[in-house]
C-alpha positions as semicolon CSV with decimal commas, in nm:
position;residue;x (nm);y (nm);z (nm)
1;M;-1,833;4,584;4,154
2;Q;-1,487;4,628;4,002
3;A;-1,356;4,369;3,755
4;R;-1,060;4,170;3,879
5;H;-0,743;4,184;3,667
6;L;-0,470;3,928;3,622
7;G;-0,170;3,999;3,837
8;V;0,200;3,953;3,776
9;D;0,192;3,589;3,887
10;A;-0,086;3,506;3,640
11;R;0,099;3,675;3,356
12;S;0,416;3,484;3,441
13;A;0,225;3,156;3,438
14;I;0,083;3,234;3,093
15;L;0,431;3,306;2,958
16;V;0,571;2,983;3,105
17;I;0,290;2,775;2,950
18;A;0,331;2,939;2,609
19;L;0,708;2,890;2,609
20;A;0,672;2,526;2,714
21;A;0,429;2,464;2,427
22;A;0,664;2,636;2,184
23;L;0,963;2,426;2,288
24;L;0,786;2,088;2,270
25;P;0,968;1,864;2,019
26;V;0,786;1,793;1,695
27;T;0,759;1,418;1,643
28;A;0,799;1,308;1,281
29;L;0,549;1,066;1,132
30;P;0,682;0,712;1,103
31;A;0,813;0,625;0,758
32;Q;0,610;0,378;0,557
33;A;0,759;0,035;0,496
34;A;0,946;0,012;0,168
35;P;0,767;-0,201;-0,094
36;R;0,894;-0,553;-0,154
37;T;0,924;-0,714;-0,497
38;C;0,931;-1,093;-0,534
39;T;1,066;-1,226;-0,863
40;V;0,994;-1,583;-0,965
41;S;1,323;-1,763;-1,021
42;Q;1,175;-2,108;-1,082
43;A;0,823;-2,227;-1,157
44;T;0,726;-2,584;-1,242
45;A;0,381;-2,726;-1,310
46;V;0,249;-3,069;-1,404
47;W;-0,099;-3,090;-1,553
48;D;-0,292;-3,408;-1,616
49;A;-0,450;-3,249;-1,921
50;G;-0,587;-3,567;-2,077
51;G;-0,463;-3,478;-2,425
52;S;-0,318;-3,745;-2,652
53;D;-0,081;-3,707;-2,944
54;V;0,042;-3,364;-2,829
55;Q;0,379;-3,247;-2,959
56;A;0,568;-3,024;-2,714
57;S;0,875;-2,803;-2,754
58;G;1,080;-2,556;-2,552
59;S;1,040;-2,583;-2,175
60;L;0,719;-2,786;-2,219
61;A;0,693;-3,164;-2,230
62;A;0,403;-3,397;-2,308
63;A;0,375;-3,766;-2,226
64;D;0,074;-3,995;-2,176
65;G;-0,170;-3,706;-2,153
66;T;0,039;-3,518;-1,896
67;L;0,188;-3,176;-1,969
68;T;0,495;-3,051;-1,783
69;F;0,579;-2,680;-1,765
70;D;0,932;-2,591;-1,653
71;Q;1,164;-2,291;-1,607
72;G;0,882;-2,045;-1,552
73;T;0,955;-1,684;-1,460
74;G;0,742;-1,396;-1,339
75;V;0,640;-1,217;-1,021
76;L;0,471;-1,331;-0,701
77;E;0,306;-1,139;-0,418
78;P;0,306;-1,366;-0,109
79;V;-0,001;-1,196;0,042
80;A;-0,320;-1,351;-0,104
81;P;-0,105;-1,482;-0,304
82;S;-0,109;-1,320;-0,647
83;G;0,115;-1,296;-0,951
84;S;0,196;-1,486;-1,267
85;A;0,448;-1,726;-1,417
86;S;0,524;-1,748;-1,788
87;F;0,677;-2,041;-1,974
88;D;0,856;-2,071;-2,306
89;G;0,740;-2,340;-2,547
90;T;0,464;-2,466;-2,775
91;L;0,207;-2,744;-2,791
92;A;0,087;-2,874;-3,127
93;Y;-0,212;-3,108;-3,164
94;T;-0,539;-3,169;-3,344
95;S;-0,837;-3,032;-3,155
96;A;-1,159;-3,219;-3,080
97;A;-1,309;-3,031;-3,375
98;G;-1,041;-3,173;-3,606
99;V;-0,845;-2,845;-3,643
100;K;-0,467;-2,844;-3,624
101;T;-0,384;-2,605;-3,343
102;T;-0,073;-2,463;-3,181
103;L;-0,058;-2,325;-2,827
104;S;0,229;-2,097;-2,724
105;A;0,337;-1,856;-2,449
106;P;0,163;-2,044;-2,165
107;T;0,100;-1,829;-1,858
108;L;-0,027;-1,924;-1,515
109;V;-0,210;-1,636;-1,346
110;I;-0,250;-1,659;-0,967
111;D;-0,520;-1,461;-0,791
112;G;-0,568;-1,574;-0,433
113;G;-0,729;-1,917;-0,436
114;K;-0,796;-1,902;-0,809
115;G;-0,565;-1,971;-1,099
116;A;-0,598;-1,956;-1,476
117;L;-0,400;-2,111;-1,761
118;L;-0,363;-1,876;-2,057
119;F;-0,221;-1,955;-2,402
120;D;-0,175;-1,786;-2,735
121;V;-0,403;-2,004;-2,951
122;Q;-0,334;-2,038;-3,324
123;P;-0,587;-2,257;-3,505
124;E;-0,487;-2,345;-3,860
125;G;-0,646;-2,105;-4,107
126;A;-0,780;-1,870;-3,837
127;D;-0,667;-1,562;-3,646
128;Q;-0,459;-1,602;-3,335
129;M;-0,630;-1,563;-2,997
130;P;-0,371;-1,402;-2,766
131;Q;-0,360;-1,521;-2,405
132;A;-0,694;-1,697;-2,412
133;P;-0,798;-1,850;-2,075
134;L;-0,834;-2,223;-2,148
135;A;-0,857;-2,368;-1,796
136;T;-0,910;-2,264;-1,435
137;V;-0,711;-2,401;-1,141
138;D;-0,838;-2,433;-0,784
139;L;-0,547;-2,306;-0,570
140;R;-0,733;-2,268;-0,241
141;A;-0,524;-2,545;-0,085
142;A;-0,192;-2,406;-0,210
143;A;0,056;-2,325;0,068
144;V;0,283;-2,021;0,093
145;S;0,601;-2,040;0,301
146;E;0,881;-1,788;0,356
147;S;1,243;-1,831;0,461
148;G;1,441;-1,509;0,465
149;D;1,410;-1,354;0,120
150;I;1,279;-1,676;-0,040
151;V;0,905;-1,738;-0,089
152;N;0,765;-2,076;-0,191
153;L;0,419;-2,149;-0,329
154;D;0,324;-2,518;-0,346
155;G;0,002;-2,670;-0,469
156;V;-0,057;-3,043;-0,507
157;G;-0,353;-3,211;-0,670
158;A;-0,536;-2,887;-0,753
159;A;-0,854;-2,942;-0,951
160;T;-0,879;-2,793;-1,300
161;E;-1,171;-2,719;-1,529
162;L;-1,177;-2,622;-1,895
163;T;-1,331;-2,289;-1,987
164;A;-1,567;-2,242;-2,281
165;E;-1,269;-2,140;-2,495
166;G;-1,078;-2,444;-2,376
167;R;-1,356;-2,683;-2,471
168;D;-1,366;-2,526;-2,818
169;V;-0,995;-2,543;-2,903
170;L;-0,843;-2,822;-2,690
171;W;-0,845;-3,197;-2,724
172;S;-1,130;-3,422;-2,624
173;G;-0,974;-3,563;-2,305
174;A;-1,095;-3,461;-1,959
175;A;-0,881;-3,220;-1,755
176;G;-0,731;-3,366;-1,438
177;T;-0,527;-3,238;-1,144
178;F;-0,255;-2,974;-1,140
179;D;0,067;-2,969;-0,934
180;L;0,254;-2,642;-0,889
181;T;0,585;-2,533;-0,737
182;V;0,694;-2,168;-0,745
183;V;1,011;-2,023;-0,591
184;A;1,054;-1,645;-0,573
185;T;1,332;-1,422;-0,440
186;C;1,219;-1,102;-0,270
187;T;1,405;-0,771;-0,255
188;T;1,315;-0,453;-0,068
189;A;1,346;-0,125;-0,254
190;E;1,558;0,146;-0,094
191;P;1,343;0,438;0,027
192;A;1,368;0,737;-0,205
193;A;1,546;1,042;-0,064
194;A;1,321;1,338;0,008
195;P;1,368;1,634;-0,232
196;A;1,572;1,923;-0,096
197;G;1,271;2,153;-0,120
198;D;1,064;1,923;0,102
199;E;1,337;1,915;0,367
200;A;1,358;2,294;0,363
201;D;0,982;2,325;0,397
202;A;0,981;2,083;0,689
203;G;1,261;2,273;0,862
204;G;1,092;2,607;0,802
205;T;0,767;2,480;0,950
206;G;0,946;2,351;1,258
207;I;1,101;2,694;1,320
208;L;0,787;2,892;1,239
209;V;0,561;2,717;1,491
210;P;0,761;2,816;1,805
211;V;0,804;3,173;1,676
212;V;0,429;3,216;1,626
213;V;0,350;3,073;1,970
214;V;0,604;3,298;2,141
215;G;0,471;3,599;1,950
216;I;0,116;3,530;2,065
217;A;0,234;3,492;2,425
218;A;0,426;3,820;2,407
219;L;0,123;4,001;2,263
220;L;-0,097;3,865;2,540
221;A;0,151;3,977;2,805
222;A;0,170;4,325;2,648
223;L;-0,208;4,362;2,652
224;L;-0,217;4,259;3,017
225;A;0,058;4,509;3,099
226;V;-0,130;4,793;2,926
227;G;-0,441;4,707;3,123
228;S;-0,244;4,713;3,447
229;V;-0,094;5,056;3,368
230;Q;-0,433;5,201;3,284
231;R;-0,574;5,064;3,608
232;R;-0,295;5,228;3,810
233;K;-0,357;5,562;3,633
234;R;-0,725;5,547;3,722
235;N;-0,642;5,471;4,084
236;S;-0,392;5,760;4,098
237;A;-0,641;6,005;3,948
238;R;-0,905;5,896;4,194
239;S;-0,665;5,951;4,487
240;A;-0,572;6,304;4,367
241;Q;-0,931;6,433;4,375
242;P;-1,006;6,652;4,688
243;E;-1,247;6,512;4,937
244;P;-1,585;6,694;4,937
245;V;-1,651;6,936;5,228
246;V;-1,970;6,867;5,412
247;D;-2,143;7,177;5,558
248;P;-2,252;7,140;5,919
249;L;-2,620;7,129;5,983
250;P;-2,772;7,462;6,092
């Protein structure tokens, strides 16, 4: 049985399919969203800290066991939320252990539903403890709201608890609730321009793909054409052979 060969119509169909694949537009991957940065423009906190005879300075105030933190700055990520707000000022008092102590550089760290109050702690006659966590804040009920480029974080009546460090260096009063208001302004960074080399590589790749596909299609068509020519030669040679003469029976 002779093998069947692709005819002209089949070869034409192969070329059409290859050319169509080569000319298909290359769809670029969607660009990733530019990162957004939210800068705290105003942070205010009121803590019922329970401390008496506390002397405050800077953006901090103390009255009747309540500490007020004002004019805080920092960063805030609305998702979660997370970030921090730092305040300028000091608190001076005598600790429960009878040691004169100064707290400075208060920082509120926000991590989802958890918060922490950090201070630089300077006990008299001892080394400073930088950014020691003195209390935790339960921010699970804090609410995040957005309006345009403005993000607000509000927490009212959040429970606080002194850490081991806080119980060692703070006053003897019990820690109470914590109210927080944070306002942040968000900006979106401009996407960075692609380097010239990357653009050239992308353009070169876009041109190379159709050329390779067309080349493969042309090679396939050439191989089919060679096979067709060889088949015709074999048929012509077979036709040129003389027919055998059959001797009559005696």
